[in-house]
Structure formats: structure tokens, C-alpha cells
Amino acid sequence: MNALPVRETFALGLGAYALGAFACLGSWRKPALARYLCCGLALAAAALEGCAAVLGLLQGTPVRWSISSGVPLFAYSFAYDALAGFFNLILAVLAAAVTIYSFGYLKEFEGKRNIGLFGFLYHILLLSLTIVFAAANAFLFLIAWEVMALTAYGLVSFYYEDPETRRAGLLYIIMSHIDSGFLFLGFLLLIQASGSVEFASFGAAAKQLSSSHQAAAFVLFFLGFSIKAGVIPFHIWLPAAHPVAPSNISALLSGIVIKTGIYGMARIFFDALGVLPAWAGMLVLILGVASAVLGVLYALMEHDLKRLLAYHSIENIGIILMGLGSALIFRVMGHPQLAAVALIAAMFHTLNHAIFKCLLFLGAGSVLHSTGTRNMEKLGGLIRPMPATAFCFLIGAVAISGLPPLNGFVSEWLTYQSLLAGFGATGGLTRILFPIAGSMLALTGALAAACFVKAFAITFLALPRGAESHHVHEAPRSMLIGMGWLTTACVFLGLGATWFLPIFDAMTEQLLGLRVGVNLITGKGLVLSAGTSHGGTVSTAVIGIGLLILMAPTALLASIGARRFGRRQGPTWDCGLPGLSSENEYTATAFSKPLRMIFSALYQPRREIQAVFDVSPYYPKEIHFESEIEPTFEKRLYAPLQDLILRLSIKLRAVQAGSIHAYLAYIFITLILLLLFGVRS
Amino acid sequence: MILLWLLIVPLAAGPLAFILRRRPAMEAVNLTAFAVVLCLAAALGVQVVQSGPVSLWDGFFYADALSALVVLLSAFIALICSIYAVGYFRQDERDGVFQADGEVIGALGAYKLRKFYSLTPVFVFAMVLVALANNLGMLWVAIEATTLTSVFLVTFYGTKTSLEAAWKYIMIGGVGLSMALFGTFLTYYSAHRIPGTETLAGLNWSVLAVNATQLDKPTMRLAFILILMGYGTKAGLAPMHTWKPDAYGEAPVPAAAIFSSALLNCALYALVRFYILANRCLGADYPGHLLLLFGMLSMGISVPFILVQRNFRRLLAYHTIDHAGIMVTALGVGGPLGALGLTLHMTFHTVAKSLLFLCAGSVYQHFKTDLFHKVKGGVIHVMPLTGTVFLMAILAIIGMPPFSLFQSEFVILRAAMAAGHYVPSVLFVVFSTGIFAGALVHVGGLILAPADAAPVVRWQPWRNLPLLILSAILVVIAFWIPPPLFRLIQGAAVIVASGPVVSAR
Amino acid sequence: MPFIHDPEFGDRMITLMAALVLVLQILAVGQRWLMGNIRIFGLQSFLLAAIAGTIAFFNHANHVYIVALLTLILKAVVLPLILARLVERVGIQKEIEPLINVPLSVLISGCLTMVGYVVAESFYHPEETSGVAALGRNTLAIAIALFLIGFFMLLNRRKALTQVLALLSMENGIFLAGISLTYGVPLVIELGIFFDVFVAVMVLAILVYRIGETFDSMDVSKLRRLRG
Amino acid sequence: MIVILVKSGLQLLLLLLVAPLISGIIKTLKARLQTRRGPDVLQPYRDILKLLRKGMVIPETASWIFSAAPYVVFVTAALVGLMIPMTATDAPLSLFGGVIAAVYVLALGRFFLALGGLDTGSPFGGLGSSREMTISAIAEPAMMLAIFTVALSANSTNLSEMARFAESQSWRFLAPSQMLAFAGLFIVLIAETGRIPVDNPATHLELTMIHEAMILEYSGPNLALIEWGASIKQLILMTLLVNTFFPFGLSSNWTVSGLGLGLFFYLLKLLLLACCIVLVETTNAKLRLFRVPELLAVAFILGALALISTFLF
């Protein structure tokens, strides 16, 4: 195949992003123009990047090139291989959807906010994301990584007038700087081992990396990437930052920005660090399970729609880590075949999660756009005024709960198969770890289903609870198109999973050195097999078609009676009370009450009821009910750490207490010490 | 001949400004003098890059790539700050700052201005002399001169706190410089076995550097400790840093900007001169370990103070201590890469730190306070240009990648890891993360706070021009460094790593 | 007086005078009166000039003569006069109790002398140089001790003026070290150093005067407003 | 392609007929055990036919989801029915959906039923959905562990493979792992189909009902579909239990004689299992809702023990 113009389209895409950025900045005085420029150029750039990604994947062989940077020490070198192509494809798909969505969403900013600045930051964010995925040397990777964090900070704290947003933004940028600190040290270790800054040289030098070096590098990289991905002990910034960000930005954040952590892990663990020891894979798997279970448990207790979705990002990252962890374990236990299946499961779930999480956040955004509130206790009955948003949100909810025939089920099924294969193939402790992880995945899936029943039903079904959700209008057309584009992607990836899998072959060949695509697809391209000895087969296409075919007789059966006696509208059964209103409906807190009781050890729930009465306590005028669960990580881990640092620094302030004699004493003592001991060394 | 003119012009500008009492005249003298000095410095740089070290009066004044770089940076900052000073003091006069302490109206104001406009050129003369003096004794005399001329700049406003800051400045500076003098004497003694060192040239750095291997080892070890303590005090390394926050917090902002960038470079220049001698005489690890110790101490001590700081000018002072620590660490790491990291960092830091001080100055003058909690509305609403430039500069100074300071820190850390200093590298990253958090929380809060209805400040020509120039430079050098400047930086790095290229007379 | 030319006599005289300087320094540490301190400083400078003169006489190094003369005029006469006039202008005579009480500070000065010797031994081996060049070889230890005690006095005293005096005595210590090690640095540098010291004293005098005016007391420990 | 369609048509017919029969048998057996006559075995058929002919009342607050839910419940149950080997070892759609797919398709049905319950806006619907989702969430891991045990030993998650493997081994059932898995799965069966210790199917007492609360508002054909779907789901779970642990009598091919024999054995085994369920129902009282997780924790422990015992013994 002649050289496809990967490099040119990629460079054109970057140029479009840069042009868009400065065009928006230039036109910040005229909001309408800025909005058109921002969305138009971003869409064009996303399309270009999408083509580049597709060409890159078709190309098969990685395309490498480098341009000299200002500082003659380092060149900016790019490598457009399968991994970069895949992640850039996800980015392009999401960027297109979010840009179309933003076209309608930003109309609301016109009077109040600076759209030019928003467009500038938005373009630079997408630009830096594209470079992060295509960077081929540590220097360029770190620059793009920090620019991404910086622009994401600018966008997260876009509504900076309320202190909650500012605090969340600062927490975000400080945590992301800590993780780039870890990455910096990790890269330095590798650069020292390989002598050069290029990723390719890391892989080669990984052989003679001493085991302690490799372990140190692994821990540093794992900490760095899991802070960015929001793995459990380091996740506290995610539920804080995503809800306060504008909805189209939190869609991008959850969809692709936390995936840079996953991309980093795939690139470094499989490419640059050589074969990692078994404990590394197990650590990843265990933290994956912890993130999945705790993520969904905390999500259940949220009644802020976007915080709920943020916690679900943590859960799905956990599922992805399960795939990655088992891939690492299989590789070191000498089962490249199983490792490839596990890696495909992880990468496919990354793609699926990116799409349905972005869809859900856009849905939540249009709900917020119409009603103005994120609190589910005030929403309800939105399915009548906003049928299209409700349908898209429903598809997203079914997909994220992993229910067939949509794409969430396919990747969770592949994860199950790799976990099952783990039981048979490995020995010792891991033999038990895999099935337990499998059952935890089942628990996560079921809890996710429960959580999204709550989210969808309380937000969209029954009667509107708060004043905000009464006279509500449907989201503008462009927002619906954005969501529609992602809904079709969900359905297509679900039903047509078997046609989509071959694109992972190039990636598994690059990272693990073998192609397993062929034995994953059997039965005339319809059935997905696990390609392992313990595996089963499933075909979402047949399930989908089966459901449709069976729908026909049942509809016939049910319509016999309905035609003759018709259907009547009647009030819901209200046990004889005078008319049922929205106060009697089940609320989000009530829905999650049984689970709060069952997992009370984890939540430590706290409840306060004050009855306000004037005559006697038995006839309360008002009852104030307040219940909250304990933010264990913030309270137990991060708050004491922060207090310790601040107390320490306040104590250290005494060094500069103002007395000149003390200052001179410091110098005197240092001089005497150095004179007596310094001279010897 | 350039060297002579480089010295004469600033020296002459001082008394000339003193004679011409009226403000516009003094401003004009200052501006023209520093513009001429900048051109001369640029010419010197070009000549040194093309034809190697320049010397005058048989080696008494000697300029190689390192000194040319320091002179260029000092001259550039002096010009920028003098432009800013014009606007700054006009605003001070409008605000009646000089009348504030109720003494003699008018005359005192003029006297203060005369004091500033006459002392700054002499101060710049002293700094240029530091860079050009080949004789180590002359080097000491020049640095002592910088201290003496800058004391009255610190007491400019005449408030009680500025007096206190000045006293601490001169006392700690005096102690430091006496230690440096002692070190210089010991260096001179350690060269007593080398023939022909009785004459004046005996104390010339180029002579000593060439036959440094014959220096007396134990004496050099003691001498290096004393020099490190002495010039370290001028550079503000911990534990001798205590004068810096007071002096920078109290001095008028143009002076503080020059202190924090140009004076720091001169002190480091002196340290580097002796490091080269010690490196060739004692080997790299003895001076290296000492420098790493002081570097880590300085970075460590600045973290708590930045985390709980309440005054943004003092925050910038602690930042300078941190960056002094970074540069000394780079020197301690040594080797060609470490040296390049040092010279790169010196250049980038000079631009970024002076920009920060000038922004802080504008904010200070508008809000009449330098305490974070006293500044009501967000700076970005009241002063849009200053706010954005301040935010950009603070991001640059804490090492955010698109800007150049990240590149120099990358070089330094890579050199440190290559030399096997694992603990210092880890500490380096930890401290810079701490400082990142502290600086961003405080300055971010200052700039991005929500706006109450404060009127937008109108365009201030004199003060915004330097801001624009410096921020433009800051953005440009992040992506492209002009080749002649980069060759100068590389030449300086080669000298730091391996001593003088060719032995002057 | 034939014995004048005998180097042995010269060496004895220099060591005697250096010892006297050290004793004066320890006296200054315990001294309460400001004027007393200034006079001690003047006497010390005079003795230093004498040592320099003796070394110059024996080595016939005429640039050392000039240095000795300069020290005599500048440090022994002019500086004490300026400082005395400053004390009258400000009008504060008595130094209050130093930070560390007198007996303890004298004891510390003793230890510092010991440190001086330890440091001197660590690098200065006079045996190699013999004869005339070895004149005043053990004055180096006293010079370092002078420097350290001066530093300690700076640390220990509250009065601004005494701190200036301490700084000057440190500078004397260095001057003595220079003389004993290499018979002083080249003349031009020596002149530069003198000039700097002189200007420094002028600046310090102005500052002390200003502090006297604004804080109406020279007690430096009151300067504690700048913290954190 | 045509063969699969014919087979699934046959199996669908069998499914639709046997399901109400089994729930009828359970009801009558329970009544007999409690010394009362109880309705005759065919009563569920009459109920369904009666409901199919009745008119429907749709609550005002309900949206299209309320009326779509019954269809989804019925269709998902039917589809899973086609994946499970009932009379013959290879079920018609077994290639296209393993046991994990079956569990998740049932979960899809439950998802929409819960949404339907909440759509009515009445507190009972919310109560039922919340409890249904909670209990099924707790039951999932236990079910998965039990299924893993069987699947791992059968080297495949396809139900036909599992049945064929179980058939090939003699006295496979007596292996400790199989017995523990059977016990765990039996508890999960009780929880999933809403039998006595977890939920009382017969009651309409507000605070105790779980499954009934969700379908309170349904009437006419919708209610018929839901009832029928629920009975099909019950049949599926019982078949899963029966055919993976006691596979004798499953015919290896789709000949008329083989199917006849298979059907006889299949109904016999279902009858036995129904008797066990009835025994459990009559001897136990209904557990408080917050004690149910302890019961399911027992099931989880049994599943884990079963799994460990596969490679211990």
C-alpha cells in the first residue's frame, strides 16, 4: 500500500485546531461569530483528525517523523502507530459529537460569558490531546500532558465566580501536577537507562533495566497515570471537577481526558518497561476491582446527576484496569494469546465507555440546560417535554449498565471471558483472584444497572418534582444531533462488534506481538468467541434480531384484547387518598436507601431529622430531613495530609521571625559546622 | 575598548543624574545610559561569540562568554526596569506617596527621586564591574560596591520597615562578604607555590584557572566553603536567605526587579568562577556535594513559606530563593548538561522573575497593599493586561511546560539523574510541586477572584510597555531562541563545565 | 640596636602583638561602654599596623609599608573619631546587657579560639617556609579566632553601633590573616578593600543615625516587624 | 438457518406451554401442603387468557416506557428460553448466547420492569423497583460464582456445552463442587423468582411485596405478558438448575422419539424441583428485607467454596 497521507492529514488537523484557537481568541468581542468559528473549525479539525486516525489504522505500519523545536536540544518527534491511531479515533469521534452539541449549548453563553476564551481553551485542549496520543518522545509528551492539564483547568473553572468551582479547579490542577511530577521522575529513570528521550529507545533499553529500577519506574508511572485516570485512592478530584465544568467539557473530560491515563499505561507498561513482574499485574487488577466496586457504590448515593456520572467514570476505569491487569498477568505467565484478548477487552471498553459516558454527560448537560439544576430531587417527568434527550439518555444508561445488545455488554463480556480464562491458565494466588474479580464485576454491573434505573427514572419519569422541571423545553436541535451521533455509535458498536474488532489486531501486534482478531470472530462474522479454551460465544447481533423477531408475535398476542376493549387513561392507585401528587413519588435518596442500609459499614450514613412544631411535638409544622454519607477518602486520607502540611509550614514560619540575631546565628552555626566537618569530606 | 565604555557610561550617568535635579532630565539620563549599555553589552556578546574572550589592561578586565551573558542580562533588565521606573515613580508622585510620611513636602520627594536615579546607574556599574573583573579581589570589591549602592535603594521609602530591612540587608550582606574576602585571601594563598603570582596578575581568575591543578588542596577546600557561604549570602541561599524577603518586600519595585534577577546572576557568576577553580583543583564531587546541599536547603526552605504566604511580594522573594537553589543544584550536578541547564535557567529566570516583579508592582500600586486578602476584586477584571501577564508569568516561573523554565528544569533533572543523584532529583520534583501548589493557590486566587464593580484601570504607557516586551520575549523563547544568544549560552556552559578556553595573559 | 635586624626578635614581637590583639578582642566582648569599645578597636588597629610595619621592615616589601600606614591612619585614627562623633550625636552611651551574659560569652570566645587553631592546623603548614618568610607564622590561628569572635560579637550585641564595630573587627581579623599568609594581596586590591571598608562605615554610620532617629534607640532587637 | 428457526419455534411453543403449568403446579402443591384445596393446576392458563381479553387502564403519569416494559420482559424471557437446553442437549440459540448472555438479557428485562414500576409515580412502584434492583444486585455475584464453577469444569460458558459435559461424566453430581454450586444457585433461584424467604408472591401487603409492587398498576394484556414472562423466567432458572446439574434424559438429537423421552424426564425433574421449592416456601417465614443480604451472602460463600473445591479435591 503506498504511503497513505497520514502525516499530512494529521498536520492539517493540528493546524485547524491552532487556527481555531486563535480565531476564537481574536473574535472574543463578537460572541455569535466566536461561536460559529469555535464550532465550525473544531468540527473541521475533528474530521481531519478522524481521517488521519482511520488512515493510520489502515496503514498498519507506524509512521514516524520529527520536527526540530526552538530549543535545539530536543526535537518534537511524533509516532502515529496503532495505539495512537485508536485513541485519536476515539478523540475525533467525541470531539465531533461535543462540537456539534456545543453549537447549541454555547448559545446560552452569548450574553454572559466570554465565548472567545472558551473556544481558545477548547481548541488548545483538543490540540494537546491529539499530541499526547501521537507524541513519540518524553519531552513532547510531558509538554502536551501539562498543556492539556492547564487548559482543562481553565475550562473546569470556567464558572469561576462560585467558590466551589474555584476550589474544584485548584484541586484538579494540583492533583494533575502531582501526577505529572510522578511521570517526570518515571521518564527520567527511563531516560537514564536508555540514554535518549525517544519512546522507541525505552523499549530497547528495558531489557537491561535492573529489576529494582523497573519496579520503581512501574510504581511511578502507575501512580502518575492512575491519578489522571481517577483510580480509587487518587480519585477525589474527579467527582469534584466534573460536575462544576460546563457540560460539554465534562463530557470531554470523562470521555477522553481521563483516558490519557489508560493510554499512558498501555504505552508504557506494554511498550517501554519490558515484561513486568506478576505482582504489578495483580496490583493493577486489585485496584481495578476496588475502583469498580467503590466507584459504583459511591455513585449510588449521589443525587447530583453529574457527580453520579463522574463516579461512574471511576467505576468504568476500574473495569478497564481489570482488563489491563489480567493482560499484564497473562503476559508474564506466558499466555500471550490470553493477554491479547484481555488487552482487547480493556481497549474496547475504553472506546465504549468514552462514547456512552460522553453521551450521558451530554444528556445531563441538556437537562441542566433546560431545567437549570443538576439535583435529581428537583427533576422528574422530563420524558414528555424532552422525549429525544430521554431516549438518548436511556440508550446511554442501557449501554453503561452492560445490558445486551449494546456495546457496554460486549466489552464486559470480553472482560468476563479473560477473567474466566485466568482461572484456568494461572496458578497460585491469581487462580482465586480472577473469579473473585469476575464476581465483583458482576456485582458492579448489577449495581450500575440499579444506579441508572434510579438516574433515568427519577430524572425523566413520573411527575416533575421541583419547580424547575415544570415548564421545560426540549434541547436545541444541534444538541440532539450531537447526542444522536453518539447513540447510533453505541448501537452500531453493540450490534456490529464483530466487524469492529479487527482494528485491534494492529494494536495487539504492536504491544504483544500477535494477532488474535481472526479467532475472535466465528460463525460467518456474526458470533464473537472468546478465543480461549474456557471461552464461550455470544452474538449481540443475533440477540438484537431475536428480540425484534419475538416482539412481533407478542405484539400480535397483546393487541387481541386491546383492540376490542381499548385502553383507558386512569389515575394511579392512591389507596383512596385524594389525588396522588409528586410529593408521594419515590426520590433518589429513597431509592438508594436499601443499599445504604446494606453497605452501611462503608458509608457510615448519618441522618438528622428536626421537627418544627408550635403546639405539640406530635403535630410537627415542618420536618427537616438531612442525610449524608461519610466521604471516607477525603476525611481519612486527604484532609489529615493537608492539615499536616499546613501545620508544618506554619511552624516553619518561625525561621523568619524577624530577629536579626537569629538570622546571624543561623549563618554562624552553619559556618562553624562546615569549618569543622565540611573540610574533611 | 568596549569594556572600558561599558564601565564608564553607567559610572558617569550616576553623578550626571545627581547634578541635573529635575525629574525628566534624570529619567532621560538613566534611559539613554542604560540603552547605550545594552547596545555595548550586545556588541560585546557578539564579539565574544565570534572571537573568543576579550581582555583589557593586560588581563585586568576579562570578558568571556559567561561574563558577556551576565552583562547582557544585567543591562537588559536595567533598561526594562528604568522604563518601568519612570511610570512607577510618576504614579507614586500622583498618589502622594512621598508626602505620606509628613516630612518636608516636595523637596523630600525630589530628594528621594534623585537618590534613586543617581544610585541605580552606579549600582549597574558595580554589576557590570563584577562580570568584567578578572581579578578575584576586584570581583569582591565590585560585589561589595553593589551592596553599598543598593542599601539606600532599599531604604527608599524611609518607612520603619524599610529601615529594618536595609539594616538586615547590610548586616547579613557584610558578614557574607567578609567571609568571601577571607575565602579570596585563602585562594590567593593556595596559589603561592605557582611562580609569578606575587604580581597583580597573580589573583587573576584566568591565570589561576589555567594552572588550577597546582593549587594547594586543603586550602582550596576551606576557601571554597568560605566563598560558598559568602557569595551564597549575596545569592540568598538558605540558611543565609533571611534578608531577601525583607529587602525585596520593602524596596521599590523597579529596584526589587533588578535585585531579584541581575544581582542574583552576579552573585551566582562569582560562585561559578570559584566553582571552576575548585572543580579543576579538587575534582567535581567535593564542590558538587556542597552545592547540592545548599541547593536542596534553599528549595526546601522556600516551600513552607510559599504555602502559607500572605504577602505577594514576599512570595516572589521566596520564589527567587527557590530558583537560586535550582541554579545552585544545576551547578552542583555539573558536567556539560548541568552547566547548560544552569545558563539556560539563568537566562529564562531573569526574564520571568523580572516580569513577575513588575506585574506585582503594578498590582501593589493600584491596590495600595501587597497582602492577598486585602485585594478585594479579581485583578484580571480591574487590570486585564497586568492580570493575564501576571498569571502567565506565574505559570512560567513554576515550570509549566509550554514555557521555557520547564525545558531548563528538564535538562537539569536529566543531568542529575545521569550523575546518579536520585534523592536530590526526587526532592527537586517534590519541592517544585509544593511550590506549584502554593503559588497557584495564592496568585490564582488573587487574579481570578470574582469581580465586584471595580472600574477597569486605563492604559498606563510607561508601565505596560515593559510588561508587553517581557511577556513577548517569554512566549517567544519558549519555542525559539535566537541562535547568537543560544551560542552565547552554550559558550558560557562550556566555560562553566570545563574552565577557560584559552589562557589569557 | 643590632638586635633590630634579628628575624627571631621580629617574630617574637609579632606574636606578642597578635596575642595582645586577641586579648583586646576578648575584652571587647565583655565591654559595656560604647566609647570603651571604640577605643579598643582603635588600639587593635594600631597594633595591626605595627605588625604590618614589622613584617614590611624585615621583608623590605615597601607596598606593605603603605598598607601599614593606611591602616594606622584610617582604622586607628579616622574611624574611631567618626564613630565617637556619631555616639555623641545619638547620645546613647551605655550598652545594655548583651544577649548571652558576659561570663558565658567569654567562655564561647575561648572555644572559638580553639576552633581557630583547629582550622589553622587543618591547612597551614609553616614548616615548609623558613627564615624570613616564616615571620608571624602562628598569627594565622589568632586571625581566624579574631574573625570568629568578631562574628560572635555581632551575634551577641543589641546595639547597632556595636554591631558595626564587630563587623570591623571581623575585617581586621581577615586583614591579619592576609598579612600573615601572603603579606597582603597586591596593592591595588588592598586599596580597593580599604576604600570599600571606609564607604561601608560611612553608610553604616548614616543608617545607625537614621535608626537612632526613627526608633530613638539603637537597640537592634526592636527591629522585628517583618515576619513570615 | 431454517433448522434453527424451526427448532426455536418448537422450543418457544414448549416454553410458553410449560411455564404457566409449572407455576400452577407449585401453587396447588403449596396449597395441598397447607391442607387446603387451592386452585387446580390449569388456573394460570385461565388467568392469562382472561387478562388477554380484558381492557387496559394506563396511568396518566406513565410514558411509553410503561407500556413498553411488559413487551421487553416477555421477549427477553422468551429469548433466554431459546438459549437453554430443555429437552435436547443443544438448544436452538445456544451458539449465540452463553450463560453470561442469558443472565444479562434477564437483567435487561428486569431493568425495564423497574423503569415501568417507577414510571407510574406511585410509591409502591418505587418501593418495588428499589428493592428488586437491590436484591438482584446482591444476588448477581453469587450466581456468577456458581455459574463459573460449572463453566470452568465444562471449559465453556455455552449452556449446551455444559449440559453435554455434565452428561458425559457419570455421577458428576456427587462432586462436592457441583453440590455446593447447586445449593448456591438454589438460593439465588429463590431470590430471583421472588419466593417466600425473600419475597411473598401471593401477598399484596404494601410493605412486604417486591415483585408485586412493580406490576401493581399493570392491567389487561400488559399484566398477562408480565405474569407470563415472570413464569417463563421462573421456568428458565429452574431449567438452568436442573439441566446443568442432572442432565440425564436430555436427548442428544432432535428426533421425535428422543424429544418425547426428553420431555418426560424434563417434566419429572421440574416436578421434583418444584416440590423442593414448595417445601422451602412452607417451612420458612419471610425474611426482613435487611436480612436478605445475609441469605445471599451464604449463597456467595457457597459459590466461592464450590469454586475453590474444583481444584482442591
GROMACS .gro file of C-alpha atoms in nm, chain A residues 44 52 97 116 129 138 144 201 267 276 298 339 347 350 368 420 553 575 597 617:
model
   20
   44ALA     CA    1  -1.335   2.052   1.064
   52ALA     CA    2  -0.584   1.071   0.993
   97ALA     CA    3  -2.013   1.498   1.883
  116GLY     CA    4  -1.379   3.355   2.259
  129LEU     CA    5  -0.486   1.575   2.348
  138ALA     CA    6   0.915   1.206   2.667
  144ALA     CA    7   0.140   1.819   2.580
  201SER     CA    8   1.473   0.365   2.279
  267ARG     CA    9   0.204   0.270   2.603
  276LEU     CA   10   0.658  -0.654   3.424
  298TYR     CA   11  -2.047   0.594   4.580
  339ALA     CA   12  -0.308  -1.135   2.717
  347MET     CA   13  -0.928  -0.116   2.488
  350THR     CA   14  -1.217   0.231   2.678
  368LEU     CA   15  -2.915   2.115   3.305
  420LEU     CA   16  -1.256  -1.681   3.339
  553PRO     CA   17  -4.590  -1.237   1.795
  575CYS     CA   18  -5.516   0.389   4.832
  597MET     CA   19  -2.851   0.013   5.481
  617PRO     CA   20  -4.436   1.762   6.913
   0.00000   0.00000   0.00000
